[in-house]
CSV table of C-alpha atoms in Angstrom, one decimal:
chain,number,residue,atom,x,y,z
A,1,UNK,CA,5.5,62.1,191.3
A,2,UNK,CA,4.1,59.6,188.8
A,3,UNK,CA,2.1,57.8,191.5
A,4,UNK,CA,0.7,61.2,192.8
A,5,UNK,CA,-0.3,62.3,189.3
A,6,UNK,CA,-2.0,59.0,188.6
A,7,UNK,CA,-3.9,59.1,191.9
A,8,UNK,CA,-5.0,62.7,191.3
A,9,UNK,CA,-6.4,61.7,188.0
A,10,UNK,CA,-8.9,59.3,189.6
A,11,UNK,CA,-9.5,61.2,192.9
A,12,UNK,CA,-9.4,64.9,192.2
A,13,UNK,CA,-8.6,66.9,195.4
A,14,UNK,CA,-11.4,69.0,196.8
A,15,UNK,CA,-10.9,72.8,196.8
A,16,UNK,CA,-10.5,74.4,200.2
A,17,UNK,CA,-13.5,76.2,201.6
A,18,UNK,CA,-13.5,79.9,200.7
A,19,UNK,CA,-13.9,81.0,204.3
A,20,UNK,CA,-10.7,79.4,205.4
A,21,UNK,CA,-8.8,81.0,202.6
A,22,UNK,CA,-10.2,84.3,203.5
A,23,UNK,CA,-9.1,84.0,207.0
A,24,UNK,CA,-5.6,82.9,206.1
A,25,UNK,CA,-5.2,85.9,203.7
A,26,UNK,CA,-6.4,88.2,206.4
A,27,UNK,CA,-3.7,87.4,208.9
A,28,UNK,CA,-0.8,86.4,206.6
A,29,UNK,CA,-1.4,82.7,206.6
A,30,UNK,CA,-2.5,82.6,210.2
A,31,UNK,CA,1.0,83.2,211.5
A,32,UNK,CA,0.3,86.8,212.9
A,33,UNK,CA,-2.5,87.8,215.3
A,34,UNK,CA,-4.9,90.3,214.1
A,35,UNK,CA,-3.6,93.1,216.3
A,36,UNK,CA,0.0,92.9,214.9
A,37,UNK,CA,1.0,94.0,211.5
A,38,UNK,CA,3.7,92.5,209.3
A,39,UNK,CA,6.4,94.7,210.9
A,40,UNK,CA,5.6,93.5,214.4
A,41,UNK,CA,3.8,96.7,215.5
A,42,UNK,CA,0.6,96.6,217.5
A,43,UNK,CA,-2.3,98.0,215.5
A,44,UNK,CA,-5.6,98.7,217.0
A,45,UNK,CA,-8.6,97.7,215.0
A,46,UNK,CA,-10.8,100.6,213.9
A,47,UNK,CA,-14.2,100.7,215.5
A,48,UNK,CA,-17.1,102.1,213.7
A,49,UNK,CA,-19.6,101.7,216.5
A,50,UNK,CA,-23.1,101.4,215.3
A,51,UNK,CA,-22.1,101.8,211.7
A,52,UNK,CA,-20.4,98.3,211.7
A,53,UNK,CA,-22.6,95.8,209.8
A,54,UNK,CA,-22.4,92.3,208.5
A,55,UNK,CA,-21.5,91.8,204.9
A,56,UNK,CA,-24.4,89.5,204.3
A,57,UNK,CA,-26.9,91.5,206.3
A,58,UNK,CA,-28.4,93.2,203.2
A,59,UNK,CA,-30.2,91.4,200.5
A,60,UNK,CA,-28.5,91.3,197.2
A,61,UNK,CA,-29.8,93.5,194.5
A,62,UNK,CA,-32.0,92.2,191.7
A,63,UNK,CA,-32.1,93.0,188.1
A,64,UNK,CA,-35.3,91.8,186.3
A,65,UNK,CA,-36.0,89.5,189.1
A,66,UNK,CA,-32.5,87.9,189.1
A,67,UNK,CA,-29.9,88.2,191.8
A,68,UNK,CA,-26.6,89.7,190.6
A,69,UNK,CA,-23.2,90.6,192.0
A,70,UNK,CA,-23.3,87.9,194.7
A,71,UNK,CA,-20.0,86.1,195.4
A,72,UNK,CA,-20.0,82.4,196.2
A,73,UNK,CA,-18.7,83.1,199.6
A,74,UNK,CA,-21.8,85.1,200.5
A,75,UNK,CA,-24.4,82.6,199.1
A,76,UNK,CA,-26.5,80.7,201.5
A,77,UNK,CA,-26.4,76.9,201.6
A,78,UNK,CA,-29.5,76.5,199.4
A,79,UNK,CA,-28.1,78.7,196.7
A,80,UNK,CA,-24.7,77.0,196.7
A,81,UNK,CA,-26.2,73.5,196.3
A,82,UNK,CA,-28.5,74.7,193.6
A,83,UNK,CA,-25.7,76.4,191.6
A,84,UNK,CA,-23.7,73.2,191.1
A,85,UNK,CA,-24.2,71.1,187.9
A,86,UNK,CA,-26.3,68.0,188.3
A,87,UNK,CA,-24.3,64.8,189.1
A,88,UNK,CA,-24.1,62.7,185.9
A,89,UNK,CA,-22.0,59.8,184.7
A,90,UNK,CA,-19.9,62.1,182.6
A,91,UNK,CA,-19.1,64.4,185.6
A,92,UNK,CA,-17.9,61.4,187.6
A,93,UNK,CA,-15.4,60.2,185.1
A,94,UNK,CA,-11.7,60.8,186.0
A,95,UNK,CA,-9.6,63.6,184.5
A,96,UNK,CA,-8.2,61.9,181.4
A,97,UNK,CA,-5.6,64.6,180.8
A,98,UNK,CA,-4.0,63.9,184.2
A,99,UNK,CA,-4.0,60.2,183.5
A,100,UNK,CA,-2.4,60.7,180.1
A,101,UNK,CA,0.3,62.9,181.7
A,102,UNK,CA,1.1,60.2,184.2
A,103,UNK,CA,1.4,57.5,181.6
A,104,UNK,CA,3.6,59.7,179.5
A,105,UNK,CA,5.9,60.4,182.4
A,106,UNK,CA,6.2,56.6,183.1
A,107,UNK,CA,7.1,55.9,179.5
A,108,UNK,CA,9.7,58.7,179.4
A,109,UNK,CA,11.4,57.3,182.6
A,110,UNK,CA,11.4,53.8,181.1
A,111,UNK,CA,13.0,55.1,177.9
A,112,UNK,CA,15.7,56.9,179.8
A,113,UNK,CA,16.6,53.7,181.7
A,114,UNK,CA,16.7,51.7,178.4
A,115,UNK,CA,19.0,54.3,176.8
A,116,UNK,CA,21.4,53.9,179.8
A,117,UNK,CA,21.4,50.1,179.2
A,118,UNK,CA,21.8,50.5,175.5
A,119,UNK,CA,25.0,52.5,176.0
A,120,UNK,CA,27.3,53.2,173.1
A,121,UNK,CA,30.8,54.4,173.4
A,122,UNK,CA,31.5,58.0,172.2
A,123,UNK,CA,35.2,57.5,171.8
A,124,UNK,CA,36.9,54.8,169.7
A,125,UNK,CA,39.3,53.9,172.5
A,126,UNK,CA,36.5,53.0,174.9
A,127,UNK,CA,35.2,49.5,175.3
A,128,UNK,CA,32.8,48.7,172.5
A,129,UNK,CA,31.3,45.7,174.4
A,130,UNK,CA,30.5,47.1,177.9
A,131,UNK,CA,29.5,43.6,179.2
A,132,UNK,CA,32.6,41.9,177.8
A,133,UNK,CA,30.7,38.8,176.6
A,134,UNK,CA,33.1,37.9,173.8
A,135,UNK,CA,32.4,36.2,170.5
A,136,UNK,CA,33.5,33.4,168.1
A,137,UNK,CA,35.5,34.6,165.1
A,138,UNK,CA,37.5,33.1,162.2
A,139,UNK,CA,35.0,30.4,161.1
A,140,UNK,CA,34.3,29.4,164.7
A,141,UNK,CA,37.8,28.4,165.7
A,142,UNK,CA,38.9,31.5,167.6
A,143,UNK,CA,37.2,33.1,170.6
A,144,UNK,CA,37.7,36.8,171.1
A,145,UNK,CA,37.0,38.9,174.2
A,146,UNK,CA,37.8,42.4,175.3
A,147,UNK,CA,38.9,43.5,178.8
A,148,UNK,CA,39.2,47.0,180.2
A,149,UNK,CA,42.1,47.3,182.7
A,150,UNK,CA,40.7,48.4,186.0
A,151,UNK,CA,42.3,50.6,188.7
A,152,UNK,CA,42.5,47.6,191.1
A,153,UNK,CA,44.3,45.5,188.5
A,154,UNK,CA,47.5,47.7,188.2
A,155,UNK,CA,50.5,47.5,190.5
A,156,UNK,CA,53.1,49.9,191.8
A,157,UNK,CA,54.4,50.3,188.2
A,158,UNK,CA,51.1,51.8,187.1
A,159,UNK,CA,50.7,48.8,184.7
A,160,UNK,CA,48.7,45.7,184.8
A,161,UNK,CA,50.2,42.9,186.9
A,162,UNK,CA,51.2,39.6,185.4
A,163,UNK,CA,48.5,37.9,187.5
A,164,UNK,CA,45.8,40.2,186.0
A,165,UNK,CA,46.9,39.3,182.5
A,166,UNK,CA,47.0,35.6,183.3
A,167,UNK,CA,43.5,35.8,184.8
A,168,UNK,CA,42.2,37.3,181.5
A,169,UNK,CA,43.7,34.4,179.6
A,170,UNK,CA,42.0,31.9,181.9
A,171,UNK,CA,38.7,33.8,181.6
A,172,UNK,CA,38.7,33.6,177.8
A,173,UNK,CA,39.6,29.9,177.9
A,174,UNK,CA,36.5,29.1,180.0
A,175,UNK,CA,34.2,31.4,178.0
A,176,UNK,CA,35.5,29.8,174.8
A,177,UNK,CA,34.3,26.4,176.1
A,178,UNK,CA,31.0,27.9,177.3
A,179,UNK,CA,30.2,29.7,174.0
A,180,UNK,CA,30.9,26.5,172.1
A,181,UNK,CA,28.2,24.8,174.1
A,182,UNK,CA,30.6,22.3,175.7
A,183,UNK,CA,30.5,23.6,179.3
A,184,UNK,CA,29.0,21.0,181.6
A,185,UNK,CA,29.5,20.6,185.3
A,186,UNK,CA,33.2,20.9,186.0
A,187,UNK,CA,35.6,23.8,185.4
A,188,UNK,CA,35.6,23.7,181.6
A,189,UNK,CA,34.6,20.0,181.4
A,190,UNK,CA,32.5,18.7,178.5
A,191,UNK,CA,29.4,16.5,179.0
A,192,UNK,CA,31.4,13.3,178.3
A,193,UNK,CA,34.1,14.5,180.7
A,194,UNK,CA,31.6,15.1,183.4
A,195,UNK,CA,30.2,11.6,183.1
A,196,UNK,CA,33.6,10.2,183.9
A,197,UNK,CA,34.6,12.8,186.5
A,198,UNK,CA,37.4,14.2,184.3
A,199,UNK,CA,38.7,17.7,184.5
A,200,UNK,CA,41.4,19.7,182.6
A,201,UNK,CA,44.7,20.5,184.4
A,202,UNK,CA,47.6,22.5,183.0
A,203,UNK,CA,51.0,20.9,182.8
A,204,UNK,CA,53.1,23.6,181.2
A,205,UNK,CA,52.7,27.4,180.5
A,206,UNK,CA,54.9,29.7,178.5
A,207,UNK,CA,54.4,33.4,178.4
A,208,UNK,CA,56.2,36.3,176.5
A,209,UNK,CA,55.3,39.8,177.4
A,210,UNK,CA,56.2,42.6,175.0
A,211,UNK,CA,54.4,45.4,176.8
A,212,UNK,CA,52.1,45.8,179.8
A,213,UNK,CA,48.9,47.7,179.5
A,214,UNK,CA,48.0,50.5,181.8
A,215,UNK,CA,44.9,51.7,183.6
A,216,UNK,CA,42.0,52.3,181.2
A,217,UNK,CA,43.6,50.4,178.3
A,218,UNK,CA,41.3,47.9,176.5
A,219,UNK,CA,43.0,44.7,175.6
A,220,UNK,CA,41.7,42.1,173.0
A,221,UNK,CA,42.4,38.5,173.8
A,222,UNK,CA,42.2,35.8,171.2
A,223,UNK,CA,42.4,32.1,172.1
A,224,UNK,CA,42.2,28.8,170.3
A,225,UNK,CA,43.0,25.1,170.9
A,226,UNK,CA,45.0,22.4,169.1
A,227,UNK,CA,46.0,18.8,169.6
A,228,UNK,CA,49.1,18.1,171.7
A,229,UNK,CA,50.3,14.5,171.3
A,230,UNK,CA,47.9,11.6,171.9
A,231,UNK,CA,46.4,12.6,175.2
A,232,UNK,CA,46.9,16.3,175.5
A,233,UNK,CA,45.6,19.6,174.2
A,234,UNK,CA,47.4,22.9,173.5
A,235,UNK,CA,45.8,26.3,174.1
A,236,UNK,CA,47.3,29.5,172.8
A,237,UNK,CA,46.5,33.1,173.5
A,238,UNK,CA,47.3,36.4,171.7
A,239,UNK,CA,46.7,39.6,173.6
A,240,UNK,CA,46.6,42.9,171.7
A,241,UNK,CA,46.0,46.5,172.3
A,242,UNK,CA,42.4,46.9,170.9
A,243,UNK,CA,43.1,50.5,169.9
A,244,UNK,CA,46.4,50.0,168.0
A,245,UNK,CA,46.4,46.3,167.3
A,246,UNK,CA,49.9,45.9,168.8
A,247,UNK,CA,50.7,42.6,170.3
A,248,UNK,CA,51.1,42.9,174.1
A,249,UNK,CA,51.6,39.2,175.1
A,250,UNK,CA,51.7,35.7,173.7
A,251,UNK,CA,51.0,32.6,175.7
A,252,UNK,CA,51.0,28.8,175.0
A,253,UNK,CA,49.9,26.1,177.4
A,254,UNK,CA,49.5,22.3,177.5
A,255,UNK,CA,46.6,20.5,179.2
A,256,UNK,CA,45.8,16.9,180.2
A,257,UNK,CA,42.8,15.3,181.8
A,258,UNK,CA,42.7,14.2,185.4
A,259,UNK,CA,40.2,12.2,187.3
A,260,UNK,CA,38.5,14.4,189.9
A,261,UNK,CA,38.0,11.6,192.4
A,262,UNK,CA,41.3,9.7,192.2
A,263,UNK,CA,43.4,12.8,191.3
A,264,UNK,CA,45.3,10.7,188.7
A,265,UNK,CA,46.0,11.7,185.1
A,266,UNK,CA,43.8,10.0,182.5
A,267,UNK,CA,43.8,9.4,178.8
A,268,UNK,CA,41.3,11.3,176.7
A,269,UNK,CA,38.3,9.0,176.1
A,270,UNK,CA,37.2,8.7,172.5
A,271,UNK,CA,33.8,10.2,173.3
A,272,UNK,CA,35.4,13.3,174.8
A,273,UNK,CA,37.8,13.5,172.0
A,274,UNK,CA,34.9,13.6,169.5
A,275,UNK,CA,33.5,16.5,171.4
A,276,UNK,CA,36.5,18.7,171.2
A,277,UNK,CA,38.6,17.7,168.1
A,278,UNK,CA,36.2,19.6,165.8
A,279,UNK,CA,37.5,22.8,167.4
A,280,UNK,CA,41.2,22.0,167.0
A,281,UNK,CA,43.2,24.4,164.8
A,282,UNK,CA,46.1,23.1,162.7
A,283,UNK,CA,48.6,25.8,163.5
A,284,UNK,CA,52.0,26.0,165.3
A,285,UNK,CA,52.2,27.4,168.8
A,286,UNK,CA,52.5,31.2,169.1
A,287,UNK,CA,55.7,30.6,171.2
A,288,UNK,CA,58.5,28.2,170.3
A,289,UNK,CA,58.6,25.5,173.0
A,290,UNK,CA,61.3,26.0,175.6
A,291,UNK,CA,62.8,22.5,175.9
A,292,UNK,CA,65.6,23.5,178.2
A,293,UNK,CA,65.6,21.3,181.3
A,294,UNK,CA,64.9,23.1,184.6
A,295,UNK,CA,67.7,22.3,187.1
A,296,UNK,CA,66.9,21.0,190.6
A,297,UNK,CA,66.7,23.7,193.2
A,298,UNK,CA,66.9,23.3,197.0
A,299,UNK,CA,68.0,25.2,200.1
A,300,UNK,CA,71.7,24.7,199.3
A,301,UNK,CA,71.5,26.1,195.7
A,302,UNK,CA,68.8,28.7,196.2
A,303,UNK,CA,69.7,32.3,196.7
A,304,UNK,CA,66.4,33.4,198.2
A,305,UNK,CA,63.8,31.4,200.2
A,306,UNK,CA,60.4,32.2,201.4
A,307,UNK,CA,58.6,29.7,203.7
A,308,UNK,CA,55.3,29.3,205.4
A,309,UNK,CA,53.1,30.0,202.3
A,310,UNK,CA,49.6,28.6,202.8
A,311,UNK,CA,46.5,28.8,200.5
A,312,UNK,CA,43.5,30.8,201.5
A,313,UNK,CA,40.0,29.7,200.8
A,314,UNK,CA,39.7,32.3,198.1
A,315,UNK,CA,42.7,30.7,196.3
A,316,UNK,CA,40.8,27.5,195.5
A,317,UNK,CA,38.8,27.0,192.4
A,318,UNK,CA,35.6,25.0,191.9
A,319,UNK,CA,37.7,21.8,191.5
A,320,UNK,CA,39.0,22.3,195.1
A,321,UNK,CA,42.6,22.9,194.2
A,322,UNK,CA,44.7,26.1,194.0
A,323,UNK,CA,44.2,28.1,190.9
A,324,UNK,CA,47.3,27.9,188.6
A,325,UNK,CA,47.5,31.7,188.5
A,326,UNK,CA,48.1,31.8,192.2
A,327,UNK,CA,51.3,29.8,191.8
A,328,UNK,CA,52.8,32.8,189.9
A,329,UNK,CA,52.4,35.1,192.9
A,330,UNK,CA,53.9,32.5,195.2
A,331,UNK,CA,56.9,32.1,192.9
A,332,UNK,CA,57.6,35.8,192.9
A,333,UNK,CA,57.4,35.9,196.7
A,334,UNK,CA,61.0,34.8,196.8
A,335,UNK,CA,62.3,37.0,194.0
A,336,UNK,CA,64.8,39.6,195.3
A,337,UNK,CA,63.3,43.1,195.8
A,338,UNK,CA,66.0,44.6,193.6
A,339,UNK,CA,64.7,42.8,190.6
A,340,UNK,CA,61.0,43.5,191.4
A,341,UNK,CA,61.7,47.2,191.7
A,342,UNK,CA,64.2,47.7,188.8
A,343,UNK,CA,62.9,45.1,186.2
A,344,UNK,CA,59.7,43.9,184.7
A,345,UNK,CA,58.9,40.3,183.8
A,346,UNK,CA,59.5,39.7,180.1
A,347,UNK,CA,59.1,35.9,179.8
A,348,UNK,CA,58.1,32.9,181.9
A,349,UNK,CA,58.1,29.1,181.6
A,350,UNK,CA,56.3,27.1,184.3
A,351,UNK,CA,56.0,23.3,184.7
A,352,UNK,CA,53.3,22.1,187.0
A,353,UNK,CA,54.3,18.9,188.8
A,354,UNK,CA,51.5,18.4,191.3
A,355,UNK,CA,48.4,20.1,192.6
A,356,UNK,CA,48.3,22.1,195.8
A,357,UNK,CA,45.4,21.6,198.2
A,358,UNK,CA,43.9,23.7,200.9
A,359,UNK,CA,45.9,22.3,203.8
A,360,UNK,CA,49.3,22.5,202.0
A,361,UNK,CA,52.3,24.5,203.3
A,362,UNK,CA,54.8,25.6,200.7
A,363,UNK,CA,58.2,27.0,200.2
A,364,UNK,CA,59.3,29.4,197.4
A,365,UNK,CA,62.9,29.2,196.2
A,366,UNK,CA,64.7,31.5,193.8
A,367,UNK,CA,68.1,31.4,192.2
A,368,UNK,CA,69.5,34.3,190.2
A,369,UNK,CA,71.6,33.4,187.2
A,370,UNK,CA,74.1,35.6,185.4
A,371,UNK,CA,74.6,37.8,188.4
A,372,UNK,CA,77.3,39.7,186.5
A,373,UNK,CA,74.8,41.5,184.4
A,374,UNK,CA,72.9,42.7,187.4
A,375,UNK,CA,74.5,46.2,187.2
A,376,UNK,CA,72.7,46.7,183.9
A,377,UNK,CA,75.7,48.5,182.4
A,378,UNK,CA,74.7,47.0,179.0
A,379,UNK,CA,71.0,47.0,179.7
A,380,UNK,CA,71.1,43.2,179.8
A,381,UNK,CA,68.4,40.9,181.1
A,382,UNK,CA,68.4,38.9,184.3
A,383,UNK,CA,67.3,35.2,184.4
A,384,UNK,CA,66.0,33.5,187.5
A,385,UNK,CA,65.1,29.9,188.3
A,386,UNK,CA,62.3,29.0,190.7
A,387,UNK,CA,60.8,26.1,192.6
A,388,UNK,CA,57.6,26.0,194.6
A,389,UNK,CA,57.5,23.0,196.7
A,390,UNK,CA,55.7,21.5,199.7
A,391,UNK,CA,57.4,21.5,203.1
A,392,UNK,CA,58.1,17.8,202.8
A,393,UNK,CA,60.1,18.4,199.6
A,394,UNK,CA,57.6,17.5,196.9
A,395,UNK,CA,57.8,19.9,193.9
A,396,UNK,CA,54.6,21.7,192.9
A,397,UNK,CA,55.9,24.1,190.2
A,398,UNK,CA,59.3,24.6,188.6
A,399,UNK,CA,59.9,27.7,186.6
A,400,UNK,CA,62.2,30.0,184.7
A,401,UNK,CA,61.7,33.8,184.5
A,402,UNK,CA,63.4,36.4,182.4
A,403,UNK,CA,63.5,40.1,183.4
A,404,UNK,CA,64.3,43.2,181.5
A,405,UNK,CA,65.1,46.7,182.9
A,406,UNK,CA,62.1,49.0,183.4
A,407,UNK,CA,62.0,52.0,181.1
A,408,UNK,CA,61.8,55.4,182.6
A,409,UNK,CA,61.0,58.0,179.8
A,410,UNK,CA,62.2,55.5,177.3
A,411,UNK,CA,65.6,55.0,179.0
A,412,UNK,CA,66.5,51.8,180.9
A,413,UNK,CA,66.7,51.9,184.6
A,414,UNK,CA,70.3,52.5,185.9
A,415,UNK,CA,71.8,51.5,189.2
A,416,UNK,CA,73.8,48.5,190.4
A,417,UNK,CA,72.2,45.5,192.1
A,418,UNK,CA,74.0,43.6,194.8
A,419,UNK,CA,73.0,39.9,194.7
A,420,UNK,CA,75.4,38.8,197.4
């Protein structure tokens, strides 16, 4: 429409000849022959014999020497040409009103598109930042980012899965480094780390979940870093309901540097320490460290085993090793279905022992502790121990999980579990 209006402004369309219009109106647009009326009946044309005459056979009358009452359709060619205004520069200019209308239409369409981009929420529980870019708060030490729980991020329980929440934690950690201007090359590596082919790897992760968000909820994730020993870094997260401010999950992790080429752990170089120590927060971890030793688990002591687990190409990150969130899903592969259906994960402690590569084949082992409380007669929790290892026996991840009964209308799930 806009292109047509603008074109018409510069090239006005010529009016159709009057004769053609007269013919069309005489036979209903040319669709009916002259001998058939609109109802489809044959009609004979009246014949007036010698009285029939041409419309332009008689000369037009004159008044004081001037022809009057002559329609344009009956003027001869000389009269039509002479009746037009003379061609001047002004007459050849485009129709500025049409051009102005076209420009106005373009501006209105552009304004509509801009208003759609500059979208503002109409409800307080909607995501205030539709692009989820995050920001630095609390004097530059804490990074905050909002996430909206999507339909494809919830599980059979109609709540967000633990993998979804862990991915949100990882996303805020990387965005924190990026927003601080320290992202360079590798996955969260600083400029000095990239010069030395160093990357961050997680060695321990502790998570406590108070409540899982549901579809459409908006969660607010805060993250910050602190020193951990001489050659480590601790990163904590606090996940809240952005509408109520209630704490949904707490997480604390420990990280060390590894050489990307040799795949060996490395000390933190002084140059790299100078880049990051200015962002360290002097505060205790959000979760008290679980120092309990994880027992050794093998085929003889495990209650459940899942074998033949292999990484897919999509499971690898930019550092060419399996993303640490993927390990959680593999660990839960060997958890008994009774626990997965009747309980929800309340706490988790993971110790990462070695990395998993693309060609690795793994086994998932699970042992259920305190089997006597499995009937939930006292609404007690269930504790499990896990090991994810290579087929040759090398341990990749060791973990401990705690499960609580799922709530149905505010009441704990009932029913006995048989862990035989």
